[in-house]
Amino acid sequence: MSFKNNLRVLFVGVNPSLNKNDNEEIFRAAKNQFYRLIVASDIVPYEDANMDAMLEKHNMGMINFVDRATQSEKEITQDEMLHGRKRLEMFVREYQPQLLCFVGEKCCQYCLYVPRTSNKVEFGAQVRQFENVPVFCVSHGSTKGPDLTFDIKLVYYKQLYQYLLQQ
């Protein structure tokens, strides 16, 4: 995916799935619901074979916080989280997105509250910013992890859509 300055939204995933092929787009693992969620919530109008191009067309982009694929985000080390944060800081300074949308609360919590890790991130618009950029957090699209149904996840993506309409 190529990036341009002033993206409307930069989606930040935690890390790639072990089930994702190297040539696949981020969130393209077989059971990942991310693309279905952004289409069902009207963030983008339809799912396309090339979702990178679809996102670019709508001035959106996506990156992974950590590049290493794992079976579970619990396998990510503190060093990888620190490196991911520094890389995201540089990326945000260079490309100046209008909104950061963390896909999953782990990286959002790490960026907004570490070292005060007792603070819990809730889905939705965040009070704190990251590098002076507003932050939103939605559920990850994976079917692993928290017992959130597609319909419950969709509520948060629809909130993101409403947030974007107001901007």
mmCIF file of C-alpha atoms in Angstrom:
data_model
loop_
_atom_site.group_PDB
_atom_site.id
_atom_site.type_symbol
_atom_site.label_atom_id
_atom_site.label_comp_id
_atom_site.label_asym_id
_atom_site.label_seq_id
_atom_site.Cartn_x
_atom_site.Cartn_y
_atom_site.Cartn_z
ATOM 1 C CA MET A 1 0.000 0.000 0.000
ATOM 2 C CA SER A 2 1.289 3.447 -0.858
ATOM 3 C CA PHE A 3 0.576 6.340 1.463
ATOM 4 C CA LYS A 4 -0.115 9.982 0.898
ATOM 5 C CA ASN A 5 -0.127 12.839 3.361
ATOM 6 C CA ASN A 6 -3.244 13.768 5.266
ATOM 7 C CA LEU A 7 -5.009 10.409 5.091
ATOM 8 C CA ARG A 8 -8.561 10.650 6.356
ATOM 9 C CA VAL A 9 -8.063 7.489 8.450
ATOM 10 C CA LEU A 10 -5.039 5.356 9.187
ATOM 11 C CA PHE A 11 -6.116 1.932 10.444
ATOM 12 C CA VAL A 12 -3.534 0.376 12.764
ATOM 13 C CA GLY A 13 -3.672 -3.398 13.129
ATOM 14 C CA VAL A 14 -1.785 -5.250 15.833
ATOM 15 C CA ASN A 15 0.203 -7.675 13.661
ATOM 16 C CA PRO A 16 -0.230 -10.117 10.776
ATOM 17 C CA SER A 17 -1.866 -13.477 11.263
ATOM 18 C CA LEU A 18 0.111 -16.654 10.690
ATOM 19 C CA ASN A 19 -2.691 -17.610 8.308
ATOM 20 C CA LYS A 20 -2.051 -14.617 6.019
ATOM 21 C CA ASN A 21 -0.059 -15.149 2.836
ATOM 22 C CA ASP A 22 2.838 -12.761 2.203
ATOM 23 C CA ASN A 23 1.168 -11.293 -0.879
ATOM 24 C CA GLU A 24 -2.171 -10.697 0.841
ATOM 25 C CA GLU A 25 -3.391 -7.380 2.149
ATOM 26 C CA ILE A 26 -3.465 -6.646 5.850
ATOM 27 C CA PHE A 27 -6.552 -8.197 7.520
ATOM 28 C CA ARG A 28 -7.029 -10.566 4.559
ATOM 29 C CA ALA A 29 -6.710 -13.824 6.554
ATOM 30 C CA ALA A 30 -9.606 -16.150 5.803
ATOM 31 C CA LYS A 31 -11.581 -15.626 9.017
ATOM 32 C CA ASN A 32 -10.812 -11.943 9.523
ATOM 33 C CA GLN A 33 -14.001 -9.864 9.379
ATOM 34 C CA PHE A 34 -12.379 -6.410 9.037
ATOM 35 C CA TYR A 35 -13.349 -5.820 5.394
ATOM 36 C CA ARG A 36 -16.888 -7.094 5.924
ATOM 37 C CA LEU A 37 -17.171 -4.712 8.897
ATOM 38 C CA ILE A 38 -15.976 -1.597 7.056
ATOM 39 C CA VAL A 39 -18.352 -2.373 4.174
ATOM 40 C CA ALA A 40 -21.349 -3.195 6.408
ATOM 41 C CA SER A 41 -20.803 0.047 8.338
ATOM 42 C CA ASP A 42 -20.582 2.122 5.110
ATOM 43 C CA ILE A 43 -17.014 3.265 5.789
ATOM 44 C CA VAL A 44 -16.347 2.063 2.240
ATOM 45 C CA PRO A 45 -19.181 1.354 -0.239
ATOM 46 C CA TYR A 46 -18.362 -2.235 -1.231
ATOM 47 C CA GLU A 47 -15.762 -4.969 -0.871
ATOM 48 C CA ASP A 48 -13.328 -5.162 -3.746
ATOM 49 C CA ALA A 49 -10.769 -7.760 -4.759
ATOM 50 C CA ASN A 50 -8.113 -5.100 -4.081
ATOM 51 C CA MET A 51 -9.092 -3.509 -0.794
ATOM 52 C CA ASP A 52 -5.813 -1.593 -0.582
ATOM 53 C CA ALA A 53 -6.876 0.292 -3.716
ATOM 54 C CA MET A 54 -10.400 0.738 -2.317
ATOM 55 C CA LEU A 55 -9.022 2.277 0.872
ATOM 56 C CA GLU A 56 -6.633 4.511 -1.068
ATOM 57 C CA LYS A 57 -9.539 5.687 -3.240
ATOM 58 C CA HIS A 58 -11.285 6.835 -0.046
ATOM 59 C CA ASN A 59 -8.105 8.434 1.360
ATOM 60 C CA MET A 60 -7.562 5.726 3.965
ATOM 61 C CA GLY A 61 -4.657 3.426 4.699
ATOM 62 C CA MET A 62 -3.544 0.689 7.030
ATOM 63 C CA ILE A 63 -0.406 -0.557 8.699
ATOM 64 C CA ASN A 64 0.489 -3.164 11.277
ATOM 65 C CA PHE A 65 1.872 -2.028 14.611
ATOM 66 C CA VAL A 66 4.190 -5.069 14.697
ATOM 67 C CA ASP A 67 5.393 -6.768 11.507
ATOM 68 C CA ARG A 68 5.957 -10.261 12.921
ATOM 69 C CA ALA A 69 3.140 -12.722 12.386
ATOM 70 C CA THR A 70 1.973 -14.625 15.462
ATOM 71 C CA GLN A 71 -0.757 -17.060 16.385
ATOM 72 C CA SER A 72 -1.857 -14.725 19.182
ATOM 73 C CA GLU A 73 -1.134 -11.101 20.043
ATOM 74 C CA LYS A 74 -0.020 -12.361 23.472
ATOM 75 C CA GLU A 75 3.176 -13.561 21.759
ATOM 76 C CA ILE A 76 4.249 -9.993 20.956
ATOM 77 C CA THR A 77 7.182 -8.867 23.105
ATOM 78 C CA GLN A 78 7.563 -5.551 24.923
ATOM 79 C CA ASP A 79 10.505 -4.726 22.631
ATOM 80 C CA GLU A 80 8.263 -5.227 19.583
ATOM 81 C CA MET A 81 5.598 -3.007 21.147
ATOM 82 C CA LEU A 82 8.155 -0.274 21.846
ATOM 83 C CA HIS A 83 9.523 -0.506 18.299
ATOM 84 C CA GLY A 84 5.968 -0.414 16.914
ATOM 85 C CA ARG A 85 5.169 2.703 18.888
ATOM 86 C CA LYS A 86 8.308 4.485 17.689
ATOM 87 C CA ARG A 87 7.601 3.461 14.101
ATOM 88 C CA LEU A 88 4.009 4.694 14.380
ATOM 89 C CA GLU A 89 5.210 8.022 15.833
ATOM 90 C CA MET A 90 7.509 8.518 12.816
ATOM 91 C CA PHE A 91 4.780 7.447 10.402
ATOM 92 C CA VAL A 92 2.250 9.867 11.923
ATOM 93 C CA ARG A 93 4.730 12.745 11.820
ATOM 94 C CA GLU A 94 5.555 12.041 8.181
ATOM 95 C CA TYR A 95 2.067 11.381 6.786
ATOM 96 C CA GLN A 96 -0.101 13.403 9.204
ATOM 97 C CA PRO A 97 -3.304 11.340 9.140
ATOM 98 C CA GLN A 98 -6.472 13.076 10.306
ATOM 99 C CA LEU A 99 -7.492 10.104 12.468
ATOM 100 C CA LEU A 100 -5.769 7.026 13.855
ATOM 101 C CA CYS A 101 -8.085 4.052 14.182
ATOM 102 C CA PHE A 102 -6.606 1.226 16.199
ATOM 103 C CA VAL A 103 -8.092 -2.114 15.186
ATOM 104 C CA GLY A 104 -7.963 -3.798 18.583
ATOM 105 C CA GLU A 105 -7.384 -2.230 21.955
ATOM 106 C CA LYS A 106 -3.911 -3.630 22.778
ATOM 107 C CA CYS A 107 -1.889 -1.153 20.691
ATOM 108 C CA CYS A 108 -4.264 1.695 21.455
ATOM 109 C CA GLN A 109 -3.767 1.138 25.171
ATOM 110 C CA TYR A 110 -0.014 0.867 24.702
ATOM 111 C CA CYS A 111 0.204 4.111 22.714
ATOM 112 C CA LEU A 112 -2.082 6.163 24.939
ATOM 113 C CA TYR A 113 -1.357 4.897 28.436
ATOM 114 C CA VAL A 114 1.925 2.975 28.807
ATOM 115 C CA PRO A 115 3.581 2.913 31.280
ATOM 116 C CA ARG A 116 0.290 3.396 33.155
ATOM 117 C CA THR A 117 -1.118 0.103 31.943
ATOM 118 C CA SER A 118 -3.912 -0.083 34.514
ATOM 119 C CA ASN A 119 -6.002 2.244 32.314
ATOM 120 C CA LYS A 120 -8.461 0.334 30.144
ATOM 121 C CA VAL A 121 -9.241 1.420 26.597
ATOM 122 C CA GLU A 122 -12.898 1.271 25.579
ATOM 123 C CA PHE A 123 -13.983 1.061 21.958
ATOM 124 C CA GLY A 124 -14.906 4.385 20.374
ATOM 125 C CA ALA A 125 -13.391 7.872 20.247
ATOM 126 C CA GLN A 126 -10.566 8.311 22.742
ATOM 127 C CA VAL A 127 -10.057 11.326 24.985
ATOM 128 C CA ARG A 128 -6.297 11.244 24.467
ATOM 129 C CA GLN A 129 -4.553 11.884 21.176
ATOM 130 C CA PHE A 130 -1.438 10.289 19.727
ATOM 131 C CA GLU A 131 1.094 12.743 18.325
ATOM 132 C CA ASN A 132 -1.680 15.383 18.248
ATOM 133 C CA VAL A 133 -3.907 13.136 16.113
ATOM 134 C CA PRO A 134 -7.383 12.082 17.273
ATOM 135 C CA VAL A 135 -7.701 8.393 18.088
ATOM 136 C CA PHE A 136 -10.556 5.943 17.647
ATOM 137 C CA CYS A 137 -10.536 2.272 18.643
ATOM 138 C CA VAL A 138 -12.608 -0.530 17.105
ATOM 139 C CA SER A 139 -12.643 -4.247 17.701
ATOM 140 C CA HIS A 140 -10.267 -6.343 15.659
ATOM 141 C CA GLY A 141 -11.845 -8.350 12.884
ATOM 142 C CA SER A 142 -10.419 -11.680 13.938
ATOM 143 C CA THR A 143 -12.794 -14.395 15.050
ATOM 144 C CA LYS A 144 -10.254 -15.352 17.748
ATOM 145 C CA GLY A 145 -10.070 -13.605 21.087
ATOM 146 C CA PRO A 146 -12.905 -11.756 22.803
ATOM 147 C CA ASP A 147 -16.345 -13.254 22.359
ATOM 148 C CA LEU A 148 -17.721 -10.437 20.242
ATOM 149 C CA THR A 149 -20.157 -11.369 17.524
ATOM 150 C CA PHE A 150 -20.049 -9.728 14.112
ATOM 151 C CA ASP A 151 -23.118 -7.654 15.053
ATOM 152 C CA ILE A 152 -21.516 -6.367 18.245
ATOM 153 C CA LYS A 153 -18.310 -5.463 16.386
ATOM 154 C CA LEU A 154 -20.412 -3.752 13.731
ATOM 155 C CA VAL A 155 -21.785 -1.355 16.350
ATOM 156 C CA TYR A 156 -18.267 0.050 16.905
ATOM 157 C CA TYR A 157 -17.573 0.327 13.178
ATOM 158 C CA LYS A 158 -20.860 2.189 12.696
ATOM 159 C CA GLN A 159 -19.774 4.561 15.488
ATOM 160 C CA LEU A 160 -16.561 5.151 13.540
ATOM 161 C CA TYR A 161 -18.599 5.887 10.411
ATOM 162 C CA GLN A 162 -20.718 8.430 12.332
ATOM 163 C CA TYR A 163 -17.548 9.969 13.773
ATOM 164 C CA LEU A 164 -16.113 10.355 10.251
ATOM 165 C CA LEU A 165 -19.307 12.020 9.025
ATOM 166 C CA GLN A 166 -18.947 14.652 11.737
ATOM 167 C CA GLN A 167 -15.368 15.511 10.803
#
